Each structure stands twice: as structure tokens, then as C-alpha cells.
mmCIF file of C-alpha atoms and ligand atoms in Angstrom:
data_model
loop_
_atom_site.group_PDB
_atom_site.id
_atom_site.type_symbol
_atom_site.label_atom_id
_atom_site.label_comp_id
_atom_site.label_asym_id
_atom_site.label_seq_id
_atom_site.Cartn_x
_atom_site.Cartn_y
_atom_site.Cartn_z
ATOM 1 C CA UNK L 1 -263.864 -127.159 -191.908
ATOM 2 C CA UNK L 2 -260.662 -126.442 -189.980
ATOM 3 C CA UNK L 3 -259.254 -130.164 -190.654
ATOM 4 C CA UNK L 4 -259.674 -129.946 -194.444
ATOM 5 C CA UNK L 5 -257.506 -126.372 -194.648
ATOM 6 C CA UNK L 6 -254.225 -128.083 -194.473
ATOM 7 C CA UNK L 7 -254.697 -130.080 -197.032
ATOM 8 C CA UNK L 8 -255.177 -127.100 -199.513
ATOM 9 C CA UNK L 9 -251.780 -125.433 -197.926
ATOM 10 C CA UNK L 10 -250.061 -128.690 -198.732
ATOM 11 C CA UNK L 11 -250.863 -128.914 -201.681
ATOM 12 C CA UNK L 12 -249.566 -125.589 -203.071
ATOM 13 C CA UNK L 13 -246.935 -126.059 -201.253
ATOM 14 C CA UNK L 14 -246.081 -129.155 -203.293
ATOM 15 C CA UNK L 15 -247.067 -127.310 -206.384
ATOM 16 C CA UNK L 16 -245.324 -124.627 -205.951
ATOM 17 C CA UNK L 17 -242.309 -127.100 -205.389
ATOM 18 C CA UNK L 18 -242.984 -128.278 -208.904
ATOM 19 C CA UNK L 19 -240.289 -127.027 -211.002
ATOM 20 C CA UNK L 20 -241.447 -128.895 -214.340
ATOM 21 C CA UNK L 21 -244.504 -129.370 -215.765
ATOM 22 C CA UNK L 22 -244.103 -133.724 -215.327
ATOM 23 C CA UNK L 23 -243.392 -132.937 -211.476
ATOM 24 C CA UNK L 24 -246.583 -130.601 -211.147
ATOM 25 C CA UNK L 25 -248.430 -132.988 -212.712
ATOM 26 C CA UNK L 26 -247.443 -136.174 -209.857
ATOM 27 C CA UNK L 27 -247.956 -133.706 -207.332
ATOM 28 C CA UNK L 28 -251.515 -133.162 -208.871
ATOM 29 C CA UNK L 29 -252.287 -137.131 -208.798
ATOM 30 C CA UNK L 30 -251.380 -137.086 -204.895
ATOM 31 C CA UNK L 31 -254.218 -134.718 -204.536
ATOM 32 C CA UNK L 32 -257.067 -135.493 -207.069
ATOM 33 C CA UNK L 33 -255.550 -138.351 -208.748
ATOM 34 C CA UNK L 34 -257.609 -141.631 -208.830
ATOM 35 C CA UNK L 35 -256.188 -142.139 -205.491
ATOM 36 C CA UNK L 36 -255.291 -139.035 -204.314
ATOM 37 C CA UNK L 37 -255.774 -137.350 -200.959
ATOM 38 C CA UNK L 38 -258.862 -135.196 -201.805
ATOM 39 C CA UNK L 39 -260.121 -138.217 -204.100
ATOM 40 C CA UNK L 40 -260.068 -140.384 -201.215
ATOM 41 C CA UNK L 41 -262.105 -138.116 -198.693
ATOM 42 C CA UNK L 42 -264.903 -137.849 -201.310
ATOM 43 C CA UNK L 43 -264.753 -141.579 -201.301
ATOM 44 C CA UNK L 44 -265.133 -141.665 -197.408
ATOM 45 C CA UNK L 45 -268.736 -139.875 -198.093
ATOM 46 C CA UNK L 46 -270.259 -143.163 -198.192
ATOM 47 C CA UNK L 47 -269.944 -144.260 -195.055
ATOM 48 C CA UNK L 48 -272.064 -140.398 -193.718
ATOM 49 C CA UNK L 49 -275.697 -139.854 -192.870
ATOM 50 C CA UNK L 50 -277.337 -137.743 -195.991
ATOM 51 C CA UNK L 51 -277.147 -134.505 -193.743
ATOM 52 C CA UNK L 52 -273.516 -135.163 -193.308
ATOM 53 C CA UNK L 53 -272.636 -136.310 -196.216
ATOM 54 C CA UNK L 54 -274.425 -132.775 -197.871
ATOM 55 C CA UNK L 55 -272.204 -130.556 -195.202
ATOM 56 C CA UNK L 56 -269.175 -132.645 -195.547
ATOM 57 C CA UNK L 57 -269.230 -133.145 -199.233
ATOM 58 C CA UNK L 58 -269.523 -129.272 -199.812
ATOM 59 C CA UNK L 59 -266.482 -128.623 -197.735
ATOM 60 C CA UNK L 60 -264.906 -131.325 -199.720
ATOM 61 C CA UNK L 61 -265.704 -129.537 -203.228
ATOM 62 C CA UNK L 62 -264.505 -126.585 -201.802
ATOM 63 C CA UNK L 63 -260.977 -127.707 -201.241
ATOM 64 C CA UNK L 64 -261.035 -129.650 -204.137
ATOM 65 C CA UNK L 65 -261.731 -126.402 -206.051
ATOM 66 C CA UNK L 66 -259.206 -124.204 -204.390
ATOM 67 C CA UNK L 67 -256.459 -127.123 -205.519
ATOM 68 C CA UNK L 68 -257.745 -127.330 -208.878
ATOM 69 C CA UNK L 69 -257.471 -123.362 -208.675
ATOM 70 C CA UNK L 70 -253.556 -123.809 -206.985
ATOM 71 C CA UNK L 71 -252.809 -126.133 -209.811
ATOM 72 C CA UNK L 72 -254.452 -124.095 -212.750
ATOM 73 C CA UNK L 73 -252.097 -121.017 -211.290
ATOM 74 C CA UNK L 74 -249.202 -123.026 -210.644
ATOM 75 C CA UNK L 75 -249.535 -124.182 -214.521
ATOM 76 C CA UNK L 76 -249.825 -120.976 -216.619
ATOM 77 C CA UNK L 77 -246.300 -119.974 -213.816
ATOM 78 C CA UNK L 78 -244.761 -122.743 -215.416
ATOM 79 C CA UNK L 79 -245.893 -122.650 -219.009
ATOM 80 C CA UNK L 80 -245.157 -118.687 -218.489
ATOM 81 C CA UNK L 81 -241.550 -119.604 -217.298
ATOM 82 C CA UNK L 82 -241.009 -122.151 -220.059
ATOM 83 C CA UNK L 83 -241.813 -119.738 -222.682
ATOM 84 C CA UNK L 84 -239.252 -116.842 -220.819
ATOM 85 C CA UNK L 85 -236.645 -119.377 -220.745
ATOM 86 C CA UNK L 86 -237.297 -120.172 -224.803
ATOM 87 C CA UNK L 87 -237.483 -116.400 -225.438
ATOM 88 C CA UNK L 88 -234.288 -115.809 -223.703
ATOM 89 C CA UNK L 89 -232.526 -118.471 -225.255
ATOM 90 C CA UNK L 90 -233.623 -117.606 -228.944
ATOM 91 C CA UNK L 91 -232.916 -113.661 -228.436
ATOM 92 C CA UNK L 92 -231.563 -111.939 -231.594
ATOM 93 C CA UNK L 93 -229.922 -108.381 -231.044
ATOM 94 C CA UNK L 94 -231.473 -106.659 -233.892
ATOM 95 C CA UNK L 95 -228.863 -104.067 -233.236
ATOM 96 C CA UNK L 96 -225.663 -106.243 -234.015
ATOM 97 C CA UNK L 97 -223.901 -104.915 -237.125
ATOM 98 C CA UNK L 98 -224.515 -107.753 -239.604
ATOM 99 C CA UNK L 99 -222.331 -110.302 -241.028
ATOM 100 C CA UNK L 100 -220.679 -109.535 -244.269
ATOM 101 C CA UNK L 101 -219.764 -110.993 -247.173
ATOM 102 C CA UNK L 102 -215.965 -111.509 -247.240
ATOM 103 C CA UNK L 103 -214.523 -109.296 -250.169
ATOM 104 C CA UNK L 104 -211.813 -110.313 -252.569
ATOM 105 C CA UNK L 105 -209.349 -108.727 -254.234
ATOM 106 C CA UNK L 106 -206.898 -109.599 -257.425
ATOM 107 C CA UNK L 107 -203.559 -111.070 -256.523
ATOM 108 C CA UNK L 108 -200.683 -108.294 -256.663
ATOM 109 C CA UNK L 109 -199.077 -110.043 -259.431
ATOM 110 C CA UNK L 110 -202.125 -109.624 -261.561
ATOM 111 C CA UNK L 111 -202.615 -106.052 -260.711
ATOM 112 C CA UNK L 112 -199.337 -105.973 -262.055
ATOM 113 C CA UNK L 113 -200.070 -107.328 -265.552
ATOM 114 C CA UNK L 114 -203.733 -105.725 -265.632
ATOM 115 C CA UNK L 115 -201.073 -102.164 -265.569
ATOM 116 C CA UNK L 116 -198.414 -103.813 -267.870
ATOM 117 C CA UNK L 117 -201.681 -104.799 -270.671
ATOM 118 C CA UNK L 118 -202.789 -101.178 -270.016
ATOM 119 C CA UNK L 119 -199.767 -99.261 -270.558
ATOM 120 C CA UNK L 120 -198.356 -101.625 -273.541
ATOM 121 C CA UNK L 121 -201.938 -101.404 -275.081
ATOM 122 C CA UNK L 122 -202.127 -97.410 -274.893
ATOM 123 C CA UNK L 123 -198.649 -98.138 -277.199
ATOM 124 C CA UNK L 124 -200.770 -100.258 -279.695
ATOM 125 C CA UNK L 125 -199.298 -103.461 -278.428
ATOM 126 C CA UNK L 126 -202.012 -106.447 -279.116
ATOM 127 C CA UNK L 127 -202.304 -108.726 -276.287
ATOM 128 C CA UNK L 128 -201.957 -112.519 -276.534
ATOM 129 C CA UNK L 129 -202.078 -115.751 -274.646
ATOM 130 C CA UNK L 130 -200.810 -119.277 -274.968
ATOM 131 C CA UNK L 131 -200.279 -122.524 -273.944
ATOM 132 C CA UNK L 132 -198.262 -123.513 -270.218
ATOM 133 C CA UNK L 133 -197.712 -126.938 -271.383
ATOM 134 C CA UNK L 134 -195.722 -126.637 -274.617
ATOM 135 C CA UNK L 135 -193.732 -128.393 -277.464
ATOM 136 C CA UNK L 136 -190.522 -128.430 -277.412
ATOM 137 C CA UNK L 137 -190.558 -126.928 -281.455
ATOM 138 C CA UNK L 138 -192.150 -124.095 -280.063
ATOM 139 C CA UNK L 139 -190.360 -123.714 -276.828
ATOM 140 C CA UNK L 140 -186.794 -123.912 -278.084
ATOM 141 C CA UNK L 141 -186.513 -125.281 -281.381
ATOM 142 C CA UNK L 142 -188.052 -122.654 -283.509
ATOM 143 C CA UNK L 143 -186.722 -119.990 -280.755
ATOM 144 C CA UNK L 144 -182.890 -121.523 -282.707
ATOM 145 C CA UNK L 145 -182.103 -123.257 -279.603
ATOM 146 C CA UNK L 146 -181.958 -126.860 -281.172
ATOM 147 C CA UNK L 147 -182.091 -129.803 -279.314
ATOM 148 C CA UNK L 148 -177.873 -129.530 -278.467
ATOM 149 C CA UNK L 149 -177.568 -126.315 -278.048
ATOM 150 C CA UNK L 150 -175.945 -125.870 -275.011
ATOM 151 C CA UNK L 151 -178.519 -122.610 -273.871
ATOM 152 C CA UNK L 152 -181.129 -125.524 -273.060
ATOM 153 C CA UNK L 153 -179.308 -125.604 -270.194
ATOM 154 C CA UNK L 154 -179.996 -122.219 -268.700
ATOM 155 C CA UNK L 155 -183.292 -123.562 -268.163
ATOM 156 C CA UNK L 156 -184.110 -126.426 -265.903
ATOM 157 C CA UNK L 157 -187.079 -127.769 -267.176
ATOM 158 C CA UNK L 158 -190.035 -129.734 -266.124
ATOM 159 C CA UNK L 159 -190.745 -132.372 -268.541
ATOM 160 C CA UNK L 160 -194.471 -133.891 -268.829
ATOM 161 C CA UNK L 161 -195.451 -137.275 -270.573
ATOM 162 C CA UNK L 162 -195.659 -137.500 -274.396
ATOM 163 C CA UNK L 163 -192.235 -135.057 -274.926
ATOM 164 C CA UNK L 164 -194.200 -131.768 -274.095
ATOM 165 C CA UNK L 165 -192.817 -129.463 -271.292
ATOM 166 C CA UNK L 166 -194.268 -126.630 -268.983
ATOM 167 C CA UNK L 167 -192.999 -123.672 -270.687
ATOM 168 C CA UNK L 168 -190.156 -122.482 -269.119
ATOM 169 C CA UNK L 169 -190.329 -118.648 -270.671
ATOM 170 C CA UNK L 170 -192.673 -116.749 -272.558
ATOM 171 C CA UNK L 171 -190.800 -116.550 -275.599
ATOM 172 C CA UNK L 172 -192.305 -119.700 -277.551
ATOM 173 C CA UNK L 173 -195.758 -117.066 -277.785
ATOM 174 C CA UNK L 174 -193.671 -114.638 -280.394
ATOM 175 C CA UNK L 175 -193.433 -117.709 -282.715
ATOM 176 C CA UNK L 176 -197.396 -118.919 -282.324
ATOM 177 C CA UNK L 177 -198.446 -114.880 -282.404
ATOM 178 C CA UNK L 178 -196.424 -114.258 -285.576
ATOM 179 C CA UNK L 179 -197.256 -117.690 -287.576
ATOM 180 C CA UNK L 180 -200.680 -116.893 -286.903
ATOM 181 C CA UNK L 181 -199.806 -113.241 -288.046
ATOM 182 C CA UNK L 182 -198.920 -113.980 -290.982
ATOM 183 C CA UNK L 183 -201.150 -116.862 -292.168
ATOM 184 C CA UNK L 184 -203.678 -114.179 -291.355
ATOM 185 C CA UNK L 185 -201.771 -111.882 -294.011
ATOM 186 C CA UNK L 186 -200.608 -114.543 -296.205
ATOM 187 C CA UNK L 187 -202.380 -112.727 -299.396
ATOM 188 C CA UNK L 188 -200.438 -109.853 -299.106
ATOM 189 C CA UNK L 189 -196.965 -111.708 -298.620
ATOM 190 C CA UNK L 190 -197.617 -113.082 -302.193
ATOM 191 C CA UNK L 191 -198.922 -110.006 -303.685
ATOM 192 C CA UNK L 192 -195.466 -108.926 -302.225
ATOM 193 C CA UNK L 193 -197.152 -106.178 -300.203
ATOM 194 C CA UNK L 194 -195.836 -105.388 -296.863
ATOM 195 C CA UNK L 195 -197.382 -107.655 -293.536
ATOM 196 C CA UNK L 196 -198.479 -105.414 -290.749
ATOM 197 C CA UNK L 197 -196.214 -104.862 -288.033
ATOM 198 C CA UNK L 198 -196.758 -107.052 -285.064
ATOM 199 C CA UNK L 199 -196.780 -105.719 -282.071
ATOM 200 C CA UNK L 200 -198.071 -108.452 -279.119
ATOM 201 C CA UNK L 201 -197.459 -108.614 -275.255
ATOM 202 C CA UNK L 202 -198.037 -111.798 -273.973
ATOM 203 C CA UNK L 203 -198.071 -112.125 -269.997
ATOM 204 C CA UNK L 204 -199.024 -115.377 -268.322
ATOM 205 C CA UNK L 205 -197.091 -118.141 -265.992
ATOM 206 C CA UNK L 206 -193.784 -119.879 -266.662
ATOM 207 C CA UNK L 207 -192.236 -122.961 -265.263
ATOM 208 C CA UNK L 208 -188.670 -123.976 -264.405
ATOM 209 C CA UNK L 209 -187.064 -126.046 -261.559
ATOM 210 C CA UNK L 210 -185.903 -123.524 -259.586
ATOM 211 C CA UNK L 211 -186.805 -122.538 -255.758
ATOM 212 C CA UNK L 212 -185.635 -119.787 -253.346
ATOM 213 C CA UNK L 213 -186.053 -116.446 -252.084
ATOM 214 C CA UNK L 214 -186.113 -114.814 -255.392
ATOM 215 C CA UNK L 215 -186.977 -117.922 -257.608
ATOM 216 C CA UNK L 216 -190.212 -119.939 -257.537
ATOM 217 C CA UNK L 217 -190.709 -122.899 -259.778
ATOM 218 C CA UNK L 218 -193.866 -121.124 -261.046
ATOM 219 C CA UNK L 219 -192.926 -117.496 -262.084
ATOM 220 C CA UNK L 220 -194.347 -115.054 -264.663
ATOM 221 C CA UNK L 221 -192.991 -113.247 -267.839
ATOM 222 C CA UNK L 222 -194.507 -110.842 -269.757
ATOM 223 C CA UNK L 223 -193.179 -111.279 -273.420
ATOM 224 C CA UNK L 224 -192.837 -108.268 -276.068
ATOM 225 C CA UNK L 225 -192.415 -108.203 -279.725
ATOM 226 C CA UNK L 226 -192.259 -105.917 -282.215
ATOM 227 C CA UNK L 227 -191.383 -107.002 -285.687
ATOM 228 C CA UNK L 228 -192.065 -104.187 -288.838
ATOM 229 C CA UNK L 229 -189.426 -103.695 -291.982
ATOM 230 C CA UNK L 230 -187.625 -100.778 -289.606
ATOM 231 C CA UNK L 231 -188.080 -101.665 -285.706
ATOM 232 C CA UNK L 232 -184.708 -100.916 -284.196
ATOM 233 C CA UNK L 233 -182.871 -101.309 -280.561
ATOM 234 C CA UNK L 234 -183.573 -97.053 -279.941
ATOM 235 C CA UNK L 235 -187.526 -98.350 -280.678
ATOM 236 C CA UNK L 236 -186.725 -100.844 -277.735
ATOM 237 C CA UNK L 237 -185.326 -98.525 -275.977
ATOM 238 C CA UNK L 238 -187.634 -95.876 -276.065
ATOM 239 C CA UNK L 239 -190.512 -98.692 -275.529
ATOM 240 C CA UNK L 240 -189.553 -99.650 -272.470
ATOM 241 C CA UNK L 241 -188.163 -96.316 -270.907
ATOM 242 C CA UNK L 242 -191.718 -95.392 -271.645
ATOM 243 C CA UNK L 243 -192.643 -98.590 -270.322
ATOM 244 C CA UNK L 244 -191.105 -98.265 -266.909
ATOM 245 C CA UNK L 245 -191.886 -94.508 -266.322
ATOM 246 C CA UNK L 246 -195.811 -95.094 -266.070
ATOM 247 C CA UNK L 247 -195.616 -98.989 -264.518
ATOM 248 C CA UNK L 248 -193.538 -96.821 -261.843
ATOM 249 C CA UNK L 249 -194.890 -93.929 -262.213
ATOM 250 C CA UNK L 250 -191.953 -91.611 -261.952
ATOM 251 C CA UNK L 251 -189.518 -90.418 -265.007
ATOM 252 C CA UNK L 252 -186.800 -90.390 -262.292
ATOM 253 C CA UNK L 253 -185.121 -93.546 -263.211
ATOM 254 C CA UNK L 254 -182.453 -94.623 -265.877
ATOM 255 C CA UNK L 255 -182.427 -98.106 -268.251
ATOM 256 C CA UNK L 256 -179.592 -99.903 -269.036
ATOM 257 C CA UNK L 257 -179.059 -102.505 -271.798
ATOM 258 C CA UNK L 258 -176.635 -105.002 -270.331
ATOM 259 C CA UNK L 259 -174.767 -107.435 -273.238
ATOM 260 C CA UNK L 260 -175.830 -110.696 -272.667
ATOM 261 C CA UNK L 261 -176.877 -113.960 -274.189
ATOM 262 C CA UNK L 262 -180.068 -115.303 -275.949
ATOM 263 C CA UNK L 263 -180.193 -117.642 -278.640
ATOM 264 C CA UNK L 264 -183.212 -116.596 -280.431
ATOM 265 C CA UNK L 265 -181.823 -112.491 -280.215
ATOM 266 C CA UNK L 266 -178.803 -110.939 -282.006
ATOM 267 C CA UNK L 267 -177.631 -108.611 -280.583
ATOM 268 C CA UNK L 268 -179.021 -109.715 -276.436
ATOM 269 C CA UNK L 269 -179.069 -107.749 -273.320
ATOM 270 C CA UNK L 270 -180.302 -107.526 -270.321
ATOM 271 C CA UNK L 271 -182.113 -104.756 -268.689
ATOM 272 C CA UNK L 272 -181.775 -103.271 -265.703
ATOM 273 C CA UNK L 273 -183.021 -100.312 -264.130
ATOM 274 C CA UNK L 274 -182.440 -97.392 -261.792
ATOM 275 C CA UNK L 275 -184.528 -95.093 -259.565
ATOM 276 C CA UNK L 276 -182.536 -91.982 -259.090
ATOM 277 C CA UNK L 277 -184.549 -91.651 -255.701
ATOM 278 C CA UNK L 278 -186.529 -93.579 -253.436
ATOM 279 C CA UNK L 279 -185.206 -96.581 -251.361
ATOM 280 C CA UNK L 280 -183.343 -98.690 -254.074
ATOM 281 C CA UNK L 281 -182.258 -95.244 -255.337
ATOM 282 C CA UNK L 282 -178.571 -95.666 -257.220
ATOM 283 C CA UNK L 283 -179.285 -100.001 -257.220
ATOM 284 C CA UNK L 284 -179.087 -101.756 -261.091
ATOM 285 C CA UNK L 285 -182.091 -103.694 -260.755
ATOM 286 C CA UNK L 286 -182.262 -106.743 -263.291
ATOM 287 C CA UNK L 287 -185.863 -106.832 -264.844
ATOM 288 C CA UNK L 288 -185.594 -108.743 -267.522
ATOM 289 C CA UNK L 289 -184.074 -109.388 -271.100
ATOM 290 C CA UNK L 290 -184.180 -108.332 -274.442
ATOM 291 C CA UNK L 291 -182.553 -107.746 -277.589
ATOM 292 C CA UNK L 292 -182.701 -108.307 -281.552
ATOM 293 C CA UNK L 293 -185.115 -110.906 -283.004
ATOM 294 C CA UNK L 294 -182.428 -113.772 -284.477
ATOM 295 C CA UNK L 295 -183.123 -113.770 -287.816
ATOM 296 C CA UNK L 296 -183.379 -117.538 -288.160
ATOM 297 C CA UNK L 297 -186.539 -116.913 -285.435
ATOM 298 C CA UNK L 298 -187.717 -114.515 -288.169
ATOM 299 C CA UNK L 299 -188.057 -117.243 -290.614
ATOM 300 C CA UNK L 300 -189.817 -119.074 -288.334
ATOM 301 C CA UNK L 301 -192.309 -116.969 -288.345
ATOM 302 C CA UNK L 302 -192.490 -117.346 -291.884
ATOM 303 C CA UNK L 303 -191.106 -114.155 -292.811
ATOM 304 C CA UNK L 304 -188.388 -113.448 -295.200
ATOM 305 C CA UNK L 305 -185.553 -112.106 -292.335
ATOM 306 C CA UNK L 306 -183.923 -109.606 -295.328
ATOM 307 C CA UNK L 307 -186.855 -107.436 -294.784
ATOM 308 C CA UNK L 308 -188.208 -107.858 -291.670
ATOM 309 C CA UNK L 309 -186.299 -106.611 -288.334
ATOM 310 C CA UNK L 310 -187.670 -106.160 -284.779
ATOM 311 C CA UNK L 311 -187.019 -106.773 -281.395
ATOM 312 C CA UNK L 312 -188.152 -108.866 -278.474
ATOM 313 C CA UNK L 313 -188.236 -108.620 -274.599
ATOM 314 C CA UNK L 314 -189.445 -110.506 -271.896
ATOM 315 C CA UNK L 315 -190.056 -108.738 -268.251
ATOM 316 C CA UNK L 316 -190.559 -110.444 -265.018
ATOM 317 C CA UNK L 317 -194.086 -109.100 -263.867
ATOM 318 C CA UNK L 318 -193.624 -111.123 -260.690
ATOM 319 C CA UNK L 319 -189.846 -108.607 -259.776
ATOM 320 C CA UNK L 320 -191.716 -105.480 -261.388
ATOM 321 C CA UNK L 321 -194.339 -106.357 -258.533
ATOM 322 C CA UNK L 322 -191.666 -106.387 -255.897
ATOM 323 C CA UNK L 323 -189.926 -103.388 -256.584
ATOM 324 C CA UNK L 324 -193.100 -101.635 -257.052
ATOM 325 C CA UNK L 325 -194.824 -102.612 -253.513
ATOM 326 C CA UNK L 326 -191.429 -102.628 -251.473
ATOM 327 C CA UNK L 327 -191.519 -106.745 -251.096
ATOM 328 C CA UNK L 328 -188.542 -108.538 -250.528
ATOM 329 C CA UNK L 329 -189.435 -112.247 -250.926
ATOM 330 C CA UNK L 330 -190.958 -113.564 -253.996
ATOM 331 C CA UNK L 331 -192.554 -116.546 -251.901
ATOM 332 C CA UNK L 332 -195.086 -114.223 -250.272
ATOM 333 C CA UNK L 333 -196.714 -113.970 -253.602
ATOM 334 C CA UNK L 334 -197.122 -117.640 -253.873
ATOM 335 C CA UNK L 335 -197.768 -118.644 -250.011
ATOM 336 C CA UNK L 336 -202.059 -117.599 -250.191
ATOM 337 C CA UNK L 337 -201.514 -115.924 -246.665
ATOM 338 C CA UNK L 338 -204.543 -113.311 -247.099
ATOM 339 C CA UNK L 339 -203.018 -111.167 -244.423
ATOM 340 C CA UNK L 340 -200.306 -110.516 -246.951
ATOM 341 C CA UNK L 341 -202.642 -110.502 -249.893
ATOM 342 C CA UNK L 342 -205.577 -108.668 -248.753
ATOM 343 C CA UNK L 343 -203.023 -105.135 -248.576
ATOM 344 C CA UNK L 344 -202.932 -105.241 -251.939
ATOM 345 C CA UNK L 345 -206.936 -104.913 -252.140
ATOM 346 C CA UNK L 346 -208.102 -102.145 -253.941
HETATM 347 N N1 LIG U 1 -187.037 -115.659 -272.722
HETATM 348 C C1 LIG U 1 -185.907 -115.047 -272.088
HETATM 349 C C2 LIG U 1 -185.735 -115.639 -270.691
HETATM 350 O O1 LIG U 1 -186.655 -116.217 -270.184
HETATM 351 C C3 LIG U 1 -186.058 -113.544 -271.992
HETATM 352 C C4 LIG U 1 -186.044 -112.885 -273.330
HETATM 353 C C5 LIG U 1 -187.237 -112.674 -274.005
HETATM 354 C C6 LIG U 1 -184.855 -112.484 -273.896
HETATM 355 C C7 LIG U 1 -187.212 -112.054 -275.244
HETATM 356 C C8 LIG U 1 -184.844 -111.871 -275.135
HETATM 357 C C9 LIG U 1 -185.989 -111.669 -275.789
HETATM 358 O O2 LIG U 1 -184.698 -115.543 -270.076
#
């Protein structure tokens, strides 16, 4: 049935042209659709003899089956492609590393005063936190800086609604430490036996309006205070020389008491320090200040100030961070860049 075999070469040849699965199936209605081309000859039986109709029809299912077949094969090709193309698309490389969890680390400042706790606790120093947003009692008052004293001034202070202020120094935590001290001891003060010493760190974050390379308007101290019936300025001394040798790590550096001014310490200094080697080897470096609890603080602590004696420092955790990594600019502490940061991960 030579006339018929074109029509099965056509037909692939439009199937195969079939790139989707909606064009293969219009190319199939063309053929043996309701109207298509093979559809059509098997309607033209009718008008045959039986005997042709028998030899014709037979041809006719023939081609019909070898396009069914053409279409069948051209289908699975297509569904087969399909499911390449979906495998290809949703390939995972089981041999990519994996993606981890980003890692933190603690902020160089408080690496800092996690070592200044340690080292000041190995010395039997308690350590104590307090309020940022304080009173002014406790912030100057009972530190005998009334409210005219004229040392207000060497802080610049951020004021907050109802008369309270962000505390612009540690200090105001050596009068809530020792009240509580010695309300704690109060049985013994009237049995006139002797109250414990106190001996408190207190590190956390100060305030004052303030804002440059070495001066951010959040900063930290790290107050000290040692009160007992005998605690004198070698006891300071020796604290912090002690102090500094293991925060630094080295016993190569020299301490200097500096005479200064604080209102709530008789005799003040300041302290500075020296590395005999090392980059900054030879420079004073100011760390912080210090000196002889004012005994008019004493008494605000509700202790009698003929018997008691001590002194108090505060340190700068956030310069004791600085001279310890090598960092010149007290803003990078405060800027969150993690590519800074993330060198001090340990
Ligand atoms: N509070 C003082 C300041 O911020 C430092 C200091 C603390 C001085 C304790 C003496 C005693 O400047």
C-alpha cells in the first residue's frame, strides 16, 4: 500500500517536531483525531466493495498502528526529556562542604572584664553590679560632691526624666555595695564587733556627653574598693601592680600614682602606667584613678570614718583593652564591624 506509506513518514516527522507534550498531542489529532488524516481514510471505507473495503481497511489499521506506535515512542522521549530536564535542574552536589552555623564570639571589651573579674576575684575581691540609670544621691551626693560643688562639672551628664541620670562613673556602686554591706552586718556594728572588710569590683557601662577618638558617650569603668580598719595607699598600690602584671601579663612595667583630684577620695591620684618594653615601651599611660576613700563617703556607707579606712579606684576596661590588643581608636569597639570584632574570637 505504497500511497498510505507517506502518511506514516509524515507523521513522525511531525512528532518528532513536537517539542512539548501539548504540541505532540495537536500533531496526534491531525492524524487520528476525530478528523484527522488516518481518521478520515477509514471513513472513506464506506464508499468500497466488501473485498476492498477488507484489503483496504487492513492497510489502513496498519498505518494507523505504526502512528499510534510513532506517537507512543515519541511520548515516553518527551516524558523521558521532561524528567532529565527536572533532574538537572533540582541536582544537589552531595559533595559541597555544608553550610555552617555562623559562630560568635564575646566583644573584646568583655573579654577584658571576664580577665579583670578573674584576676580581682583570685585577690578575694567580690564582684558587684548596679544600676546605669541612677540618682543623683547616689551618683554624686553621697560620693560628697553636693549639688554645687563645682567637680559636677568634670562630668557632662546625660539627664533622663524624673531627676535620675545615666551614671556617668562607676563610683555611685561603692556606696550601694557598702550600705548593703553593712545592713547585712548591722548586728555586729552594735555589738561593737568589727564589719568585714569589703572588698567589691564592680565593672559595667558608664555614660557622659563626650565623643571622639578616645571618648565615647558610652564607656566602661571597672570600680574597686577596699574598706577594712587598716587598708592603706601601699595596699593600693600593691593591688593594682599585681593587678596590671597578670591583665598584661608581663612584670616588666612600672605604676605611678599621679596627685590629682576626686571629691569622694583624700588623698586622689591618678594612675598611669609603663611597659619597660614593647611598643609603648617608656609612654605614661593614664588608666584610671584612685586614691583614699573621703571619709565623709565613709559615713555614707554607714560606717563610723574614725575606724574604718580604705581605698577606691576606678579603671577604664575599655583603654586596658586598647593597650592590651594594640588598638588605637576607641570607636572600633563601639562601630559592630564584625571584621574588626570577629579577631578577637577565641
Ligand atoms: N570615678 C572616678 C572617675 O570616673 C574615678 C575614681 C574612682 C577615682 C574611684 C577615685 C576613686 O573619674
Amino acid at each position: 500500500m505504497n500511497d498510505l506509506d507517506p502518511l506514516v513518514t509524515e507523521a513522525r516527522a511531525e512528532f518528532a517536531a513536537a517539542l512539548t507534550p501539548a504540541d505532540l498531542e495537536n500533531a496526534k489529532a491531525r492524524f487520528i483525531g476525530k478528523s484527522g488524516r488516518v481518521t478520515e481514510l477509514l471513513k472513506g471505507l464506506a464508499a468500497l466493495t466488501p473485498e476492498e473495503k477488507k484489503a483496504r481497511g487492513a492497510a489502513i489499521n496498519q498505518i494507523k498502528q505504526q502512528v499510534e506506535g510513532a506517537l507512543n515512542a515519541r511520548r515516553s522521549e518527551l516524558a523521558e526529556a521532561e524528567l532529565q530536564e527536572q533532574l538537572k535542574a533540582e541536582a544537589l552536589d552531595v559533595t559541597l562542604p555544608g553550610r555552617r552555623r555562623g559562630e560568635g564570639g564575646l566583644h573584646p571589651v568583655s573579654l577584658s572584664i571576664e580577665r579583670i573579674e578573674a584576676i580581682f576575684g583570685s585577690m578575694g575581691f567580690d564582684v558587684a553590679d548596679g544600676p546605669e540609670i541612677e540618682t543623683d544621691w547616689f551618683n554624686f551626693t553621697a560620693l560628697n560632691t553636693p549639688a554645687d560643688h563645682p567637680a559636677r562639672s568634670m562630668h557632662d551628664t546625660f539627664y533622663v526624666e524624673g531627676g535620675h541620670l545615666l551614671r556617668t562613673h562607676t563610683s555611685p556602686m561603692q556606696v550601694r555595695y557598702a550600705v548593703q554591706h553593712v545592713k547585712r552586718h548591722a548586728e555586729r556594728e552594735t555589738r561593737g564587733e568589727r564589719v568585714p572588710e569589703i572588698r567589691v569590683i564592680a565593672p559595667g557601662r558608664t555614660y557622659r556627653v563626650d565623643s571622639d577618638a578616645t571618648h565615647s558617650p558610652m564607656f566602661h569603668q571597672c570600680e574597686g574598693l577596699w574598706i577594712g580598719e587598716n587598708v592603706s595607699f601601699a595596699d593600693l598600690k600593691s593591688v593594682l601592680g599585681d593587678f596590671f602584671a597578670a591583665f598584661f601579663e608581663t612584670n616588666d612595667l612600672n605604676i605611678r600614682f599621679r596627685p590629682s583630684f576626686f571629691p569622694f577620695t583624700e588623698p586622689s591620684a591618678e594612675v598611669d602606667i609603663a611597659f619597660a618594653s614593647g611598643p609603648l615601651k617608656g609612654r605614661w599611660l593614664e588608666v584610671g584613678g584612685a586614691g583614699q576613700v573621703h571619709p565623709n563617703v565613709v559615713r555614707n556607707f554607714g560606717l563610723d570614718a574614725e575606724r574604718y579606712i580604705g581605698f577606691a579606684f576606678g579603671l577604664g576596661p575599655d583603654r586596658l583593652t586598647m593597650l592590651r590588643y594594640g588598638v588605637n581608636d576607641l570607636r572600633l569597639f563601639f562601630d559592630g564591624d564584625v571584621r574588626f570584632l570577629s579577631q578577637f574570637k577565641v
